[in-house]
XYZ file of C-alpha atoms in Angstrom:
711
model
C 118.032 139.629 87.601
C 118.745 136.080 86.389
C 120.168 133.440 88.711
C 123.314 133.345 86.585
C 123.844 137.076 86.909
C 123.087 137.018 90.643
C 125.706 134.304 91.207
C 128.275 136.077 89.043
C 127.714 139.374 90.844
C 128.561 137.809 94.207
C 132.091 136.972 93.075
C 134.907 139.389 93.887
C 135.275 142.072 91.159
C 138.785 140.906 90.280
C 137.538 137.343 89.770
C 134.636 138.631 87.643
C 137.043 140.655 85.515
C 139.393 137.775 84.779
C 136.599 135.261 84.042
C 135.332 137.568 81.286
C 138.470 139.298 80.034
C 141.373 136.946 80.739
C 139.618 133.597 80.272
C 137.131 134.837 77.669
C 134.142 133.097 79.269
C 130.634 134.222 78.418
C 129.276 133.041 81.764
C 129.227 130.293 84.360
C 127.968 126.747 83.912
C 124.963 125.644 86.011
C 127.036 123.850 88.671
C 129.397 126.818 88.882
C 126.464 129.183 89.355
C 124.936 126.991 92.050
C 128.231 126.735 93.947
C 128.877 130.451 94.399
C 126.487 131.283 97.235
C 127.039 128.187 99.444
C 130.836 128.424 99.201
C 130.904 132.183 99.813
C 128.637 131.605 102.815
C 131.112 129.122 104.274
C 129.013 125.989 103.874
C 130.456 122.469 103.637
C 129.573 121.251 100.122
C 129.873 118.318 97.785
C 129.966 119.380 94.124
C 128.850 116.938 91.447
C 129.320 117.355 87.719
C 130.236 115.127 84.764
C 133.897 114.681 83.877
C 135.113 117.967 82.344
C 131.970 119.603 83.730
C 133.829 122.435 85.469
C 133.859 121.162 89.080
C 137.308 122.563 89.755
C 136.322 126.057 88.647
C 133.031 125.757 90.538
C 135.068 125.457 93.712
C 138.049 127.669 92.884
C 136.286 130.860 91.724
C 134.311 131.325 94.977
C 137.357 130.290 97.022
C 139.465 132.938 95.276
C 136.684 135.448 95.938
C 136.758 134.671 99.676
C 140.554 134.796 99.677
C 140.497 138.314 98.214
C 137.467 139.665 100.072
C 138.603 138.356 103.457
C 142.321 138.974 102.778
C 143.525 135.458 103.534
C 147.317 135.372 103.797
C 149.801 132.539 103.781
C 148.770 128.940 103.199
C 145.001 129.019 103.626
C 143.707 126.306 101.250
C 144.639 122.619 100.954
C 143.674 120.801 97.759
C 143.805 117.019 98.380
C 143.913 114.549 95.456
C 144.145 110.734 95.358
C 147.132 110.513 92.993
C 150.231 112.590 92.316
C 149.624 112.681 88.572
C 146.380 114.555 89.140
C 148.165 117.098 91.351
C 150.805 117.675 88.685
C 148.107 117.995 86.047
C 146.080 120.512 88.051
C 148.980 122.746 89.042
C 149.347 124.731 85.771
C 145.606 125.413 85.551
C 145.264 126.484 89.188
C 148.470 128.519 89.006
C 146.963 130.372 86.056
C 143.767 131.222 87.958
C 145.593 132.212 91.138
C 148.265 134.128 89.255
C 145.613 136.322 87.622
C 144.828 137.807 91.045
C 148.365 137.816 92.405
C 148.203 134.587 94.424
C 150.293 131.403 94.223
C 149.873 127.612 94.128
C 152.341 125.012 95.431
C 152.643 121.218 95.100
C 153.753 118.897 97.919
C 154.157 115.139 97.437
C 156.839 112.450 97.355
C 158.230 113.448 93.951
C 158.776 117.081 94.984
C 162.370 117.890 95.944
C 163.348 118.964 99.455
C 164.606 122.291 98.128
C 161.170 123.145 96.706
C 159.511 122.125 99.977
C 161.928 124.311 101.953
C 161.025 127.270 99.759
C 157.327 126.586 100.395
C 157.947 126.614 104.160
C 159.911 129.863 103.962
C 157.453 131.561 101.574
C 154.139 129.658 101.713
C 151.841 129.496 98.682
C 148.171 130.415 99.094
C 146.983 126.948 98.004
C 148.862 123.676 98.396
C 148.141 120.634 96.220
C 148.875 117.426 98.132
C 147.897 113.803 98.830
C 146.626 112.374 102.137
C 149.924 110.537 102.590
C 151.976 113.714 102.145
C 149.669 115.626 104.463
C 150.136 112.910 107.090
C 153.884 113.203 106.592
C 153.707 116.928 107.336
C 151.714 116.336 110.518
C 154.061 113.710 111.985
C 157.288 115.304 110.775
C 160.098 115.928 113.244
C 160.463 119.288 111.490
C 158.010 121.602 113.281
C 158.113 124.055 110.366
C 156.268 121.558 108.153
C 153.465 121.155 110.666
C 153.347 124.897 111.408
C 152.785 125.524 107.703
C 149.253 124.193 108.265
C 148.319 126.565 111.090
C 146.622 129.067 108.773
C 144.513 126.577 106.783
C 140.846 127.545 106.695
C 139.511 125.514 103.748
C 140.150 122.014 102.385
C 139.113 120.815 98.924
C 138.952 117.027 98.483
C 138.983 116.175 94.773
C 137.609 112.880 93.399
C 135.918 112.232 96.749
C 134.416 108.958 95.542
C 137.905 107.570 94.872
C 138.715 107.985 98.561
C 135.514 106.979 100.297
C 135.214 103.465 98.924
C 138.274 102.257 100.847
C 140.475 103.005 103.862
C 141.810 106.233 102.375
C 138.403 107.790 102.966
C 138.757 107.152 106.704
C 142.277 108.546 106.518
C 141.110 111.762 104.841
C 138.328 112.137 107.424
C 140.874 111.773 110.234
C 143.265 114.256 108.626
C 140.547 116.892 108.261
C 139.785 116.647 111.975
C 143.465 116.767 112.947
C 144.242 119.789 110.758
C 141.189 121.512 112.224
C 142.403 120.750 115.765
C 145.898 121.992 114.865
C 144.602 125.217 113.300
C 142.208 125.802 116.183
C 139.329 126.847 113.955
C 136.443 125.460 111.927
C 137.669 124.460 108.465
C 135.305 124.597 105.496
C 135.390 121.431 103.377
C 134.463 121.075 99.700
C 134.230 117.614 98.145
C 134.387 117.273 94.348
C 133.093 114.184 92.559
C 131.785 113.273 89.136
C 129.851 110.077 89.693
C 128.377 108.819 92.923
C 124.988 107.411 93.827
C 124.808 108.759 97.396
C 126.466 112.199 97.549
C 124.616 113.471 100.628
C 125.589 110.393 102.628
C 129.254 110.765 101.656
C 129.662 114.414 102.628
C 127.723 113.829 105.845
C 129.982 110.890 106.672
C 133.112 112.894 105.911
C 131.896 115.744 108.159
C 129.811 114.031 110.853
C 127.283 116.142 112.688
C 127.771 119.247 110.529
C 125.321 120.821 108.050
C 126.223 120.090 104.429
C 125.014 121.029 100.951
C 124.840 119.013 97.701
C 125.456 121.016 94.516
C 124.932 119.832 90.940
C 124.160 116.505 89.277
C 126.597 113.614 89.154
C 126.130 112.652 85.514
C 124.650 114.259 82.467
C 121.512 112.977 80.795
C 122.903 113.919 77.386
C 122.835 110.962 75.020
C 125.958 109.135 73.972
C 127.252 107.182 70.979
C 127.811 103.674 72.350
C 128.929 100.610 70.409
C 129.740 97.127 71.704
C 131.802 94.756 69.567
C 132.980 91.222 70.296
C 136.552 90.729 69.066
C 137.576 87.580 70.957
C 141.198 88.453 71.828
C 143.510 91.319 72.707
C 145.318 90.931 69.380
C 142.017 91.316 67.502
C 141.224 94.391 69.590
C 144.536 95.915 68.498
C 143.651 95.185 64.866
C 140.295 96.967 65.215
C 141.923 99.999 66.861
C 144.550 100.076 64.100
C 141.984 99.964 61.291
C 139.298 102.223 62.788
C 139.335 105.964 63.448
C 142.689 106.710 61.820
C 143.703 110.332 62.320
C 141.838 110.612 65.616
C 143.064 110.933 69.189
C 141.975 107.766 71.009
C 142.136 106.886 74.709
C 141.982 103.125 75.328
C 141.239 101.765 78.814
C 142.341 98.335 80.005
C 141.631 97.030 83.477
C 145.033 95.471 84.096
C 148.583 96.705 83.682
C 149.577 93.540 81.850
C 146.874 94.022 79.202
C 147.843 97.684 78.880
C 151.427 96.732 78.080
C 150.494 93.884 75.730
C 148.032 95.981 73.742
C 150.478 98.886 73.491
C 153.225 96.649 72.159
C 150.944 95.157 69.478
C 149.727 98.615 68.405
C 153.299 99.834 68.103
C 154.015 96.765 65.999
C 151.258 97.967 63.637
C 152.971 101.355 63.412
C 150.377 103.197 65.515
C 151.740 106.174 67.473
C 151.089 104.758 70.955
C 151.656 105.927 74.535
C 151.203 104.080 77.810
C 150.018 105.118 81.277
C 149.661 102.988 84.407
C 150.776 103.084 88.030
C 153.821 100.854 87.548
C 155.464 103.230 85.096
C 157.838 105.837 86.452
C 156.397 109.300 87.027
C 158.628 110.667 84.258
C 157.420 108.040 81.770
C 153.779 108.852 82.561
C 154.307 112.606 82.306
C 156.065 112.291 78.964
C 153.288 110.080 77.585
C 150.497 112.342 78.833
C 152.216 115.494 77.514
C 152.893 113.981 74.092
C 149.398 112.569 73.854
C 147.839 115.923 74.768
C 149.758 117.627 71.961
C 149.425 115.080 69.128
C 146.261 114.750 66.988
C 146.684 111.219 65.574
C 147.661 108.763 68.292
C 146.533 106.302 70.951
C 147.171 106.261 74.681
C 146.516 102.967 76.469
C 145.846 103.341 80.178
C 144.489 101.745 83.299
C 142.298 103.741 85.680
C 145.202 106.194 86.189
C 143.624 108.378 83.477
C 140.134 107.999 84.893
C 140.571 110.534 87.694
C 140.303 113.891 86.004
C 143.769 114.129 84.429
C 143.579 116.315 81.337
C 144.987 114.669 78.224
C 143.619 117.206 75.785
C 140.656 117.168 73.461
C 139.806 113.521 72.785
C 137.999 112.157 69.766
C 137.192 108.710 71.125
C 137.262 106.487 74.185
C 137.721 102.749 73.635
C 137.229 100.251 76.441
C 138.797 96.793 76.306
C 136.165 94.517 77.870
C 134.556 96.624 80.630
C 135.218 98.496 83.866
C 133.732 97.078 87.044
C 131.180 99.811 87.672
C 128.858 102.350 86.078
C 130.764 105.104 87.892
C 134.034 104.157 86.190
C 132.292 103.946 82.813
C 130.899 107.465 83.256
C 134.309 108.832 84.231
C 135.889 107.296 81.146
C 133.174 108.154 78.636
C 133.132 111.706 80.035
C 136.552 112.256 78.519
C 134.847 112.745 75.150
C 132.164 115.071 73.805
C 133.831 118.283 74.943
C 133.533 119.985 71.589
C 130.332 121.893 70.979
C 127.740 119.778 69.169
C 129.548 116.469 69.722
C 128.253 113.492 71.713
C 130.174 111.581 74.296
C 131.178 108.207 72.917
C 132.578 104.835 73.934
C 133.472 101.766 71.893
C 133.610 98.515 73.875
C 135.845 95.780 72.460
C 135.026 92.562 74.308
C 137.755 89.936 74.245
C 135.649 87.265 76.019
C 132.080 86.474 77.032
C 132.406 88.001 80.483
C 133.653 91.274 79.018
C 130.720 91.333 76.590
C 128.154 90.756 79.328
C 129.647 93.243 81.790
C 129.851 95.953 79.117
C 126.230 95.344 78.105
C 125.023 95.345 81.711
C 126.892 98.548 82.598
C 125.368 100.380 79.620
C 121.906 99.176 80.598
C 122.336 100.201 84.235
C 123.475 103.637 83.100
C 120.456 103.993 80.793
C 118.313 103.167 83.842
C 119.969 106.043 85.774
C 121.776 103.727 88.165
C 125.130 104.731 89.671
C 126.638 102.692 92.484
C 126.485 104.138 95.985
C 129.856 104.450 97.712
C 130.010 102.918 101.182
C 133.086 103.458 103.372
C 134.350 100.200 104.909
C 133.118 99.480 108.421
C 135.220 98.610 111.501
C 138.540 100.184 110.419
C 140.361 99.021 113.546
C 143.744 98.926 111.788
C 143.355 102.639 111.067
C 142.707 103.306 114.753
C 146.156 101.792 115.340
C 147.680 103.843 112.516
C 146.171 107.087 113.776
C 147.238 106.273 117.330
C 150.872 106.004 116.221
C 150.521 109.138 114.063
C 149.126 111.177 116.977
C 151.977 110.039 119.223
C 154.545 111.062 116.615
C 152.803 114.373 115.968
C 152.769 115.265 119.693
C 156.160 113.709 120.560
C 154.372 111.431 123.010
C 150.951 111.508 124.682
C 149.489 110.507 128.009
C 147.200 107.519 127.660
C 144.090 109.467 128.634
C 144.840 112.096 125.987
C 145.566 109.454 123.329
C 142.300 107.644 124.041
C 140.378 110.932 124.089
C 141.745 112.098 120.747
C 141.175 108.729 119.056
C 137.630 108.567 120.436
C 136.939 112.062 119.091
C 138.334 111.180 115.646
C 136.553 107.811 115.503
C 133.471 109.003 117.365
C 131.239 106.430 115.658
C 133.349 103.454 116.803
C 133.311 101.617 120.152
C 135.471 103.557 122.639
C 136.118 100.392 124.672
C 137.545 98.704 121.585
C 139.778 101.734 120.947
C 141.120 101.427 124.499
C 141.692 97.694 124.010
C 143.700 98.320 120.814
C 145.995 100.681 122.724
C 146.462 97.962 125.373
C 147.287 95.393 122.686
C 149.881 97.693 121.139
C 151.439 98.277 124.565
C 151.532 94.557 125.368
C 153.295 93.830 122.066
C 155.886 96.622 122.537
C 154.553 98.483 119.511
C 153.919 101.281 121.994
C 155.808 101.953 125.229
C 154.506 103.732 128.318
C 156.817 105.647 130.614
C 155.871 104.647 134.140
C 157.307 107.836 135.578
C 155.543 111.127 136.216
C 153.290 112.037 133.320
C 153.208 108.502 131.907
C 153.808 109.488 128.290
C 153.236 106.853 125.606
C 155.790 106.642 122.822
C 156.767 104.170 120.152
C 158.100 100.889 121.567
C 160.976 98.718 120.369
C 158.773 96.639 118.041
C 157.006 99.753 116.762
C 160.339 101.422 115.971
C 161.509 98.320 114.131
C 158.208 97.846 112.260
C 157.365 101.461 111.359
C 160.397 103.642 112.096
C 162.362 103.126 108.900
C 162.906 106.081 106.547
C 161.432 108.638 108.913
C 158.271 106.618 109.642
C 157.343 106.413 105.968
C 155.219 103.313 106.718
C 152.874 105.342 108.938
C 151.699 107.818 106.297
C 149.954 105.222 104.112
C 146.950 103.065 105.021
C 147.866 100.159 102.721
C 150.816 97.878 102.040
C 152.634 98.327 98.750
C 153.712 95.116 96.974
C 157.379 94.337 96.470
C 158.350 95.742 93.074
C 161.677 96.052 91.300
C 162.761 99.338 89.703
C 163.608 98.930 86.003
C 166.431 101.070 84.601
C 167.653 101.501 81.037
C 170.955 103.244 81.639
C 170.060 106.128 83.947
C 166.469 106.297 82.684
C 163.857 104.900 85.050
C 161.176 103.036 83.107
C 158.957 101.838 85.940
C 158.413 98.856 88.212
C 157.724 95.126 87.813
C 156.908 92.199 90.041
C 159.909 89.915 90.740
C 158.082 87.066 88.965
C 158.537 88.974 85.695
C 162.266 88.254 85.628
C 162.327 84.656 86.838
C 162.762 81.940 84.194
C 163.153 78.163 84.236
C 166.183 78.199 81.951
C 169.503 80.019 81.742
C 168.453 82.480 79.046
C 168.173 86.162 79.904
C 164.555 86.957 80.747
C 162.651 89.510 78.696
C 159.797 91.689 79.829
C 157.467 94.347 78.494
C 157.248 97.826 80.005
C 156.226 101.224 78.638
C 154.856 99.367 75.610
C 158.305 98.084 74.574
C 160.240 94.841 74.948
C 163.361 94.699 77.128
C 166.041 92.104 77.904
C 167.205 91.895 81.508
C 170.973 92.514 81.651
C 171.588 92.370 85.415
C 169.515 92.292 88.598
C 170.561 93.874 91.886
C 168.204 92.202 94.365
C 169.733 93.996 97.341
C 168.892 97.375 95.826
C 165.756 96.030 94.105
C 166.922 97.296 90.718
C 166.811 95.609 87.292
C 168.943 96.875 84.406
C 167.601 96.269 80.899
C 168.317 96.955 77.259
C 165.965 96.961 74.238
C 165.025 93.552 72.843
C 163.328 92.233 69.729
C 161.968 89.241 71.634
C 158.495 89.369 73.099
C 158.435 89.709 76.862
C 155.946 89.789 79.670
C 155.111 91.896 82.708
C 153.602 90.564 85.911
C 151.997 92.444 88.759
C 150.278 91.285 91.890
C 146.515 91.162 91.547
C 143.443 88.946 91.394
C 140.179 88.684 89.506
C 137.660 91.258 90.623
C 134.484 90.591 92.558
C 131.463 92.168 90.880
C 128.534 93.780 92.676
C 125.117 92.192 93.048
C 123.377 94.844 90.916
C 125.730 94.313 87.995
C 125.477 90.508 88.115
C 121.692 90.622 88.345
C 121.607 92.866 85.279
C 123.781 90.356 83.406
C 121.200 87.713 84.257
C 118.423 89.979 82.942
C 120.335 90.441 79.674
C 120.720 86.701 79.254
C 116.955 86.391 79.615
C 115.682 89.270 77.471
C 118.755 90.200 75.309
C 117.993 93.940 75.616
C 121.113 96.075 75.256
C 120.585 99.854 74.817
C 123.625 100.322 72.591
C 124.658 99.584 69.033
C 125.784 95.943 68.840
C 128.068 94.755 66.069
C 126.930 91.616 64.273
C 129.634 89.691 66.127
C 128.433 90.987 69.501
C 124.778 90.327 68.678
C 125.469 86.769 67.535
C 127.599 86.075 70.593
C 124.923 87.460 72.916
C 122.260 85.359 71.182
C 124.375 82.225 71.618
C 125.016 82.985 75.267
C 121.355 83.669 75.889
C 120.359 80.398 74.234
C 122.771 78.429 76.415
C 121.182 79.992 79.509
C 117.600 79.397 78.407
C 116.835 77.819 81.803
C 117.130 81.163 83.669
C 113.916 82.647 85.105
C 113.143 86.125 86.392
C 113.027 86.303 90.185
C 114.334 82.758 90.645
C 117.703 81.037 90.842
C 118.548 77.869 88.953
C 120.349 74.693 89.989
C 121.945 72.863 87.071
C 123.308 69.321 87.170
C 126.749 68.949 85.599
C 129.642 66.491 85.633
C 132.670 67.257 87.759
C 136.129 65.735 87.571
C 135.147 62.565 89.460
C 131.430 62.729 90.174
C 128.255 64.632 89.339
C 128.045 68.184 90.651
C 125.376 70.845 90.872
C 125.903 74.429 89.814
C 123.726 77.002 91.534
C 123.338 79.994 89.234
C 122.778 82.918 91.636
C 124.210 85.910 89.711
C 124.849 87.408 93.147
C 128.423 88.706 92.837
C 131.582 87.392 94.449
C 130.997 88.763 97.980
C 127.454 87.378 98.246
C 128.415 84.023 96.717
C 131.260 83.655 99.240
C 128.673 83.799 102.022
C 126.128 81.600 100.220
C 128.811 78.965 99.604
C 129.628 79.029 103.320
C 125.927 78.639 104.148
C 125.660 75.590 101.892
C 128.775 73.981 103.370
C 127.619 74.510 106.943
C 124.289 72.871 106.053
C 126.119 69.750 104.795
C 126.337 70.543 101.076
C 130.041 70.966 100.358
C 130.965 73.962 98.240
C 133.529 73.046 95.585
C 134.021 76.629 94.421
C 132.275 79.875 93.521
C 132.611 82.915 91.275
C 130.538 86.034 90.573
C 127.716 84.100 88.929
C 127.483 80.628 90.436
C 128.395 78.190 93.203
C 129.490 74.584 92.553
C 128.064 72.078 95.027
C 128.120 68.333 95.688
C 124.311 68.131 96.061
C 121.349 70.128 94.736
C 121.061 73.382 96.712
C 118.187 73.582 99.149
C 117.519 76.899 100.826
C 114.965 75.896 103.427
C 112.521 78.484 104.663
C 114.026 80.395 107.543
C 117.593 79.209 106.829
C 119.898 81.845 108.278
C 123.118 83.100 106.779
C 126.065 81.979 108.907
C 127.495 84.169 111.635
C 130.562 81.968 111.965
C 132.331 80.712 108.855
C 133.651 77.278 107.994
C 137.266 76.384 108.778
C 138.143 77.001 105.135
C 136.369 80.355 105.184
C 138.137 81.417 108.377
C 141.447 80.308 106.878
C 140.896 82.574 103.900
C 140.057 85.472 106.229
C 143.307 84.878 108.142
C 145.327 84.701 104.925
C 143.955 88.018 103.724
C 144.402 89.481 107.199
C 148.148 88.886 106.986
C 148.313 91.469 104.194
C 146.347 94.035 106.208
C 148.617 96.883 107.148
C 148.904 97.394 110.943
C 147.394 93.944 111.567
C 150.268 93.342 113.991
C 148.678 95.990 116.210
C 145.410 94.022 116.487
C 144.068 90.833 118.028
C 143.044 88.141 115.531
C 139.350 88.799 116.204
C 139.824 92.486 115.366
C 141.589 91.634 112.090
C 138.675 89.352 111.173
C 136.228 92.151 112.061
C 138.016 94.387 109.547
C 138.197 91.805 106.747
C 134.833 90.035 106.907
C 132.543 92.965 105.974
C 134.721 93.616 102.952
C 134.490 90.043 101.685
C 130.911 89.157 102.609
C 127.793 90.785 101.132
C 125.087 89.825 103.615
C 122.408 91.976 101.990
C 123.053 90.485 98.562
C 123.134 86.945 99.927
C 119.866 87.486 101.793
C 118.162 88.715 98.612
C 119.220 85.503 96.828
C 117.987 83.196 99.610
C 114.584 84.858 99.258
C 114.351 83.601 95.657
C 112.996 80.156 94.860
C 115.368 77.602 93.336
C 114.349 76.012 90.037
C 116.078 72.717 89.196
C 117.329 72.144 85.677
C 117.052 68.477 84.650
C 119.685 68.804 81.948
C 122.762 66.663 82.510
C 125.895 67.807 80.734
C 128.879 65.716 79.737
C 132.267 67.230 80.633
C 132.871 68.711 77.182
C 129.433 70.316 77.301
C 129.671 71.776 80.792
C 128.849 75.420 80.931
C 131.189 78.193 82.046
C 130.156 81.503 83.521
C 129.740 84.290 80.977
């Protein structure tokens, strides 16, 4: 008997029947075959497969088999996703599979009405699609029925696991799994689904500490791809290329900022291209309409940020186009994996670089991928602000806790953190009236006056999320909600009515209700703008080092247009001083005096630390970016020079400024806030690897108009 047949035969007969007869499948894909036995045997698993590689079915078919064979009743499976759009997109497909065997799927998140949620409580579905924030809301709810809905859960599926584990939401999901397990009073099987990650075993082991786990499948396919890199020089030129190329095809265009997404969409519409828009600042209704229309139309373009990177189905694509480049190989694989679904067709991606940096990042990402590199995902260390968040959540969930019980539960959840520090955080919260301890019999801890004021609004909505949301204004055209913009979008220096761009169209602001945070608009022929909070991204060491390698050897494993090849040749010639295994110091002219530029190609987080090291050694750092550090003197990394433990006053000031935006920072001492922020901003390993390289001095001296900018 073949392995495929053996796996198929282990599924419940009803599931077997519907795979063949209702879905018309000839068999299971390799990852789906490999997943059957471990999931049926109750193992914790992480499933890896390329985008559209059948991960969802690999998990769902064995889960349905267990549900039928073991007669699970009521809500028994939670399916956790990072974004609501993915939940909405998955619901019809999962409802189809579950409906075939007489079971039901429900959705629970902030856009779902109270009436639908009440029906789910009264008549629970078998599987519930939700987000971590909505799950937290159920646990801390004053309505016991919401929490009791989770008592029968025996299995949790975490989709797009890599999207969680790289930031605080990964810690949040890990905490929620443990709390649901404690509430249900049983071991809960966990399945993590991911397409692209460099360290899958580490991630599932971290998510489920101390428990045996299994890795199933391969994160990315070795199938070749049709890759082209073009240099177009501007967003307007990119729109022209998209307009003229691939007419009649369905094209998904990725931009890595909401502003660029809007600008490109507006220009394409001006060319008469059928264009849709998707990003997080559009209303849910606007996004759904765009995604539905795009999925159904054969000749059109959808322009999106990473919102369409996470598994949302937008139909059978012909082509993916990337403006400039994503920040990682993993994101590139997710995006390119949208194509090549038809039998006999390759995956494809066309990069349109609008500047030198975009050209170099695109080239380096392709080369890293060809070398089988995918970034490892590392959860942030020292999440002390989340200890505070979970402490408040546990108190709300239990309607108050004795201090010993609160400390015990937090220590169990954060078993790999210092228990003394956890106790100290509780003391800090008590001293600041965020928490309040009843000195009577029992000594229950509840929320204090400051905690009620800080977190109690709108039924403790602030507690369910691990991050602060920026202030945004809701934009309305009549009764239709278009989306959200930063307040800076509607401020002008004159008395004319401001215009903005949203949903790929131009709008004139009619009135603004600042109290309600609402802006009313009407269509406009004038060009507008849209602003959102954000900053330039810090690139990783591996990516920056590969950019340096490209500047040296000019090897790009993709088709380069003549424009891209000529631009790369010019860039390479201007960096002729670079040497393999060494860093270069280049003398330039600053605004008032000569400067030195230390070309490290270390990435923003490593260069932050290296700039601090130079300043502390007496060589003032004027500034730094992903590729270089500007200094007042030639850099000199003496043998044995140590990276700084303490930062300069300027460095500490920056840490404090960022710390102010850290959610729950008010619950922590300043030193604890710094302990959270510093590991996220400073790459000690990357900086150490650069200090180990010799520095070669360039004797060239450039006049101001000849000074070199980073690629």
